mmCIF file of C-alpha atoms in Angstrom:
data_model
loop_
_atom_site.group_PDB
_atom_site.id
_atom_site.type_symbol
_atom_site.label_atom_id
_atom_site.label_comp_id
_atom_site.label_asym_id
_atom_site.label_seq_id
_atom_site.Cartn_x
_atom_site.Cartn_y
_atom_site.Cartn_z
ATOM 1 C CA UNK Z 1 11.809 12.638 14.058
ATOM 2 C CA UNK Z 2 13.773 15.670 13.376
ATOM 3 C CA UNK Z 3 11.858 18.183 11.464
ATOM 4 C CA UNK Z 4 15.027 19.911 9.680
ATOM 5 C CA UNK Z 5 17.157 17.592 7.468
ATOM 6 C CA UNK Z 6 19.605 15.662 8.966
ATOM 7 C CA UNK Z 7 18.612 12.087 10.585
ATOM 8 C CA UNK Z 8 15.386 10.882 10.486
ATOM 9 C CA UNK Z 9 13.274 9.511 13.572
ATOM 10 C CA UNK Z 10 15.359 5.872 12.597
ATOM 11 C CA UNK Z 11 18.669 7.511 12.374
ATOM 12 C CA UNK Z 12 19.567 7.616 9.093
ATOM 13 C CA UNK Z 13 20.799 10.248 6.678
ATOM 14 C CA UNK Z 14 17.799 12.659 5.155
ATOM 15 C CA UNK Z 15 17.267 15.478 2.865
ATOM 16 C CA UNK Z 16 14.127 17.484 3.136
ATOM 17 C CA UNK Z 17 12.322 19.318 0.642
ATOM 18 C CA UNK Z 18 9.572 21.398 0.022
ATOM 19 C CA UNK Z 19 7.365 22.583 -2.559
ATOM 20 C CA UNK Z 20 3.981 22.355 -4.410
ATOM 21 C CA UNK Z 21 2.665 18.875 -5.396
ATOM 22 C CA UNK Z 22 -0.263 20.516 -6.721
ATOM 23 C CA UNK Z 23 -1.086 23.956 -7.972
ATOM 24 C CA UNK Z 24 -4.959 25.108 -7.605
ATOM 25 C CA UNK Z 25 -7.075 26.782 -10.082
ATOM 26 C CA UNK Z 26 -4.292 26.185 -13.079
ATOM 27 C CA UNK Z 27 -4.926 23.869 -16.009
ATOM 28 C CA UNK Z 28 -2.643 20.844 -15.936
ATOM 29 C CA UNK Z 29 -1.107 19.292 -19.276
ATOM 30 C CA UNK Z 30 -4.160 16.954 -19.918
ATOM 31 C CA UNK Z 31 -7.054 20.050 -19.213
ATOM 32 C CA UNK Z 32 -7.619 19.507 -15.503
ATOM 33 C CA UNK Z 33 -8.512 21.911 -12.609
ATOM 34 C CA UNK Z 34 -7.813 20.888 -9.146
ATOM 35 C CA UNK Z 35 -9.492 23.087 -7.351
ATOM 36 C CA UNK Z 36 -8.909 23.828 -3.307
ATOM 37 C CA UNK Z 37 -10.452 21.490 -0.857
ATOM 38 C CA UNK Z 38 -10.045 18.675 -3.172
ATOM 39 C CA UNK Z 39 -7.279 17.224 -0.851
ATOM 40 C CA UNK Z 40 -9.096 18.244 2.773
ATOM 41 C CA UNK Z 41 -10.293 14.830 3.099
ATOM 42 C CA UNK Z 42 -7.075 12.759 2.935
ATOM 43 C CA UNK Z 43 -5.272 15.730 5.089
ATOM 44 C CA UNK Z 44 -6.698 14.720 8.280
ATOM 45 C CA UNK Z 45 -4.350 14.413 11.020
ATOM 46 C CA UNK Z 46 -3.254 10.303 11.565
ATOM 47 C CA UNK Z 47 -4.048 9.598 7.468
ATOM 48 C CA UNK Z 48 -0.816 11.305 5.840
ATOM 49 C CA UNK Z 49 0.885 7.942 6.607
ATOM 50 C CA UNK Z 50 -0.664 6.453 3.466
ATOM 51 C CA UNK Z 51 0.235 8.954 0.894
ATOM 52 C CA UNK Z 52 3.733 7.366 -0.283
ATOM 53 C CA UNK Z 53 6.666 9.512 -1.842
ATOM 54 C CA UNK Z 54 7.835 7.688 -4.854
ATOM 55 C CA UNK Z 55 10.236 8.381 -8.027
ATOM 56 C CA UNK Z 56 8.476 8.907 -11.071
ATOM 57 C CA UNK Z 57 5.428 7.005 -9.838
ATOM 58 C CA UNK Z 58 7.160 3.825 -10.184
ATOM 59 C CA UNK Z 59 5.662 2.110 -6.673
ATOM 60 C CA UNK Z 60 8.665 -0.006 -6.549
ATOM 61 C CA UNK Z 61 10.358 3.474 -6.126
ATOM 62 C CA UNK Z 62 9.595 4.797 -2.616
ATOM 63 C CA UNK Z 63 12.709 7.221 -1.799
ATOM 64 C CA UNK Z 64 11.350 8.537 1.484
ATOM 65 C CA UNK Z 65 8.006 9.851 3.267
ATOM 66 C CA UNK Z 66 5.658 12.783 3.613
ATOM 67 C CA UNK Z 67 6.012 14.624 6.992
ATOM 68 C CA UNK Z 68 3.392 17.463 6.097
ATOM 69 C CA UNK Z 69 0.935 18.142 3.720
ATOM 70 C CA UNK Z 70 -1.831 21.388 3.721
ATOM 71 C CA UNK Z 71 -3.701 22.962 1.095
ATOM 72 C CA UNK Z 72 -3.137 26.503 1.195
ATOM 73 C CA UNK Z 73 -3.827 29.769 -1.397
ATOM 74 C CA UNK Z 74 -1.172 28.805 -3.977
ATOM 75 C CA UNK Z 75 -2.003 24.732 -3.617
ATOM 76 C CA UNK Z 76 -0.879 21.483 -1.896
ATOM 77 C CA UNK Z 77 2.368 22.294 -0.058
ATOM 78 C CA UNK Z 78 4.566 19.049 0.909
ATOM 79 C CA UNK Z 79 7.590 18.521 3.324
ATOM 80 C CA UNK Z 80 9.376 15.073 3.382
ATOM 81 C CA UNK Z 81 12.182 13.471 3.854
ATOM 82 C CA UNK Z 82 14.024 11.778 1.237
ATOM 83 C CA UNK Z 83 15.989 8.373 2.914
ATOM 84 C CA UNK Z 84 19.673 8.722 2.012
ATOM 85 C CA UNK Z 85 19.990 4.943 3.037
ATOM 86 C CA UNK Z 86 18.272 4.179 -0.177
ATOM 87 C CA UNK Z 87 20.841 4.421 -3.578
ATOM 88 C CA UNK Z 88 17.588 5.585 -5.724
ATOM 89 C CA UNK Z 89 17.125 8.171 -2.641
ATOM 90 C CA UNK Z 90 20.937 9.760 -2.832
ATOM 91 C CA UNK Z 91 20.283 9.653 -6.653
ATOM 92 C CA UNK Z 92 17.270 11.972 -6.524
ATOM 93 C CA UNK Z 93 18.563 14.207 -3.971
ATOM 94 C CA UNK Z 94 21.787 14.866 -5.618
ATOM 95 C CA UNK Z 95 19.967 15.379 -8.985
ATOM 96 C CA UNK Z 96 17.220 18.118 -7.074
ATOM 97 C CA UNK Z 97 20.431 19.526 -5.508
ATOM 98 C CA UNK Z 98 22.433 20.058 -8.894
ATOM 99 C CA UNK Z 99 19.233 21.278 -10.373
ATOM 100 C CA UNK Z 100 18.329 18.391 -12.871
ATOM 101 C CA UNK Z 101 15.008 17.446 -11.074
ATOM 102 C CA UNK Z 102 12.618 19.373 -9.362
ATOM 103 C CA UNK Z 103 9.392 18.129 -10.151
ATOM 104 C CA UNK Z 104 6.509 16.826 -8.183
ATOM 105 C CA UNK Z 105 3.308 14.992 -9.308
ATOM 106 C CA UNK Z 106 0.713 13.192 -8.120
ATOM 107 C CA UNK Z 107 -1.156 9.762 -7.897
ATOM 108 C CA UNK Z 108 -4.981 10.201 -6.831
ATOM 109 C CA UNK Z 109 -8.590 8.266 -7.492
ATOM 110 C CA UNK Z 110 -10.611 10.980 -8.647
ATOM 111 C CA UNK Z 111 -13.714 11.101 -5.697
ATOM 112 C CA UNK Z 112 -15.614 14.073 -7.505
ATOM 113 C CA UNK Z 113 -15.263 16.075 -10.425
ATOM 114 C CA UNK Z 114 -17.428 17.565 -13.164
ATOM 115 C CA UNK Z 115 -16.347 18.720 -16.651
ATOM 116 C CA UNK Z 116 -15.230 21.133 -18.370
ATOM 117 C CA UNK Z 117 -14.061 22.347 -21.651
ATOM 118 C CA UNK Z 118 -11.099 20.760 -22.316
ATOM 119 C CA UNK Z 119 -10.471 19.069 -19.322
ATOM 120 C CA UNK Z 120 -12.440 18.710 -16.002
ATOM 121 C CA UNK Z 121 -12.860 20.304 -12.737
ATOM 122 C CA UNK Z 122 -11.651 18.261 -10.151
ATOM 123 C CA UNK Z 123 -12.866 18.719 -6.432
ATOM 124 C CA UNK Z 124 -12.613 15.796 -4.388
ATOM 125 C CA UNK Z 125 -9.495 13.696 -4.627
ATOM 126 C CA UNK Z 126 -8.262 10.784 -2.813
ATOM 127 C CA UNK Z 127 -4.410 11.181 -2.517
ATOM 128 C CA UNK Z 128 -2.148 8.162 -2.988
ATOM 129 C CA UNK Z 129 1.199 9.286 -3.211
ATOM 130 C CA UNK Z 130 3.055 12.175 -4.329
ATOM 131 C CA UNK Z 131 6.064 11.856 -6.391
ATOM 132 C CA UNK Z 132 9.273 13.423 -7.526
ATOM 133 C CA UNK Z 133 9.583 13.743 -11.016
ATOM 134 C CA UNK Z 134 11.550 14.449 -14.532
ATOM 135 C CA UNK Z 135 7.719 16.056 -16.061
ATOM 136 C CA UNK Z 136 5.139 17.407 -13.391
ATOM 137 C CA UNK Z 137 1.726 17.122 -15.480
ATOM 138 C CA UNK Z 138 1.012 20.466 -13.457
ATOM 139 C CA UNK Z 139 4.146 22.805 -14.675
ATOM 140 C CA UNK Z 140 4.221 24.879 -11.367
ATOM 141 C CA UNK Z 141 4.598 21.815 -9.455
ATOM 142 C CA UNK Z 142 8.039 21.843 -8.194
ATOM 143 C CA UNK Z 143 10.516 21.663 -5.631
ATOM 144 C CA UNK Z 144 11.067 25.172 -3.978
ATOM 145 C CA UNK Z 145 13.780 23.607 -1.561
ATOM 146 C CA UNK Z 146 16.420 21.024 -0.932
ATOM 147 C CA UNK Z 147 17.905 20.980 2.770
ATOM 148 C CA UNK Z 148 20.820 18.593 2.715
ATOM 149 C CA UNK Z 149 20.740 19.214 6.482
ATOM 150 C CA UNK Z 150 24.200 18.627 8.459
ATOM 151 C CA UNK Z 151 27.432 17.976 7.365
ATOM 152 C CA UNK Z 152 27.839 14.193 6.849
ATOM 153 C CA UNK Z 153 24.182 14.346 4.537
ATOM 154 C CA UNK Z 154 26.124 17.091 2.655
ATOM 155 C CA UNK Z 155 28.910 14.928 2.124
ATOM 156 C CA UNK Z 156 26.627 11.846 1.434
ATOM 157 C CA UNK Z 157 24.792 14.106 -1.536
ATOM 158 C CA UNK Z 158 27.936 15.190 -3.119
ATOM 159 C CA UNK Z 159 29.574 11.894 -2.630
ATOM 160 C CA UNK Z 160 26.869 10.678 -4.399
ATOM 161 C CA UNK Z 161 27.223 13.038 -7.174
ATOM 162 C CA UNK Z 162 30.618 12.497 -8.060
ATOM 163 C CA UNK Z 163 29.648 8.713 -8.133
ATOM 164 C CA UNK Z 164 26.741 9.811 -10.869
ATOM 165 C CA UNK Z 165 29.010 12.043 -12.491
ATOM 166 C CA UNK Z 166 32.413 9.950 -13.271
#
């Protein structure tokens, strides 16, 4: 696996990005809290495998995997790789590249939570995939970076774009 964009460990095209699947302590659009630790349990070391990376939490949607996930001050952080192979893939990197999507939301079982006005407190959450999308229900959930790695993944994303823009 390369951890920079490029060619993932089966040696095809990637992008990578980065950003905030989840923002602590903020009210989401339906009321809810996440608050930090809810994640720690899912974050152990051999279970990140699981969580999926999916387009607009469609499961028939995968467009690449996680490669790191931690909860730190601000909330869950993410790194992945989006699979270039894919056509849905080099459709939702070119869009994050040309600014049109930058979104990220997530798809959990809720373990533990108690509530609150207007919403509920959420504290212990099992993680099932994280996904890039049009409408984060958490508005600071986004994107923060796109690396479109080497030259032939730049050319694959702009290829792409002109394709999605004639």
């Amino acid at each position: 696996m390369n951890d920079s964009a490029g060619l993932s460990r089966e040696g095809g095209p990637v992008a990578v990005i980065e950003g905030y699947a989840s923002i602590f302590g903020e009210r989401d659009l339906n009321g809810d809290i996440v608050k930090r630790g809810a994640f720690a349990e899912k974050l152990i070391p051999g279970r990140l495998p699981a969580v999926k990376m999916l387009y607009q939490h469609a499961a028939d949607q995968p467009i690449g995997r996680w490669l790191e996930m931690k909860e730190t001050a601000r909330g869950l952080y993410v790194r992945g790789e989006i699979i270039l192979d894919s056509p849905r893939a080099r459709e939702v990197a070119t869009l994050v590249a040309g600014g049109a999507l930058d979104g990220l939301s997530i798809g959990f079982r809720t373990r533990a939570a108690r509530k609150i006005a207007g919403g509920r407190e959420l504290t212990r959450l099992d993680l099932w995939e994280v996904s890039v999308v049009t409408f984060p229900m958490a508005p600071g959930a986004r994107i923060t970076r796109l690396i479109p790695a080497d030259a032939d993944t730049a050319d694959t994303i702009r290829e792409a774009t002109r394709q999605f823009t004639l």
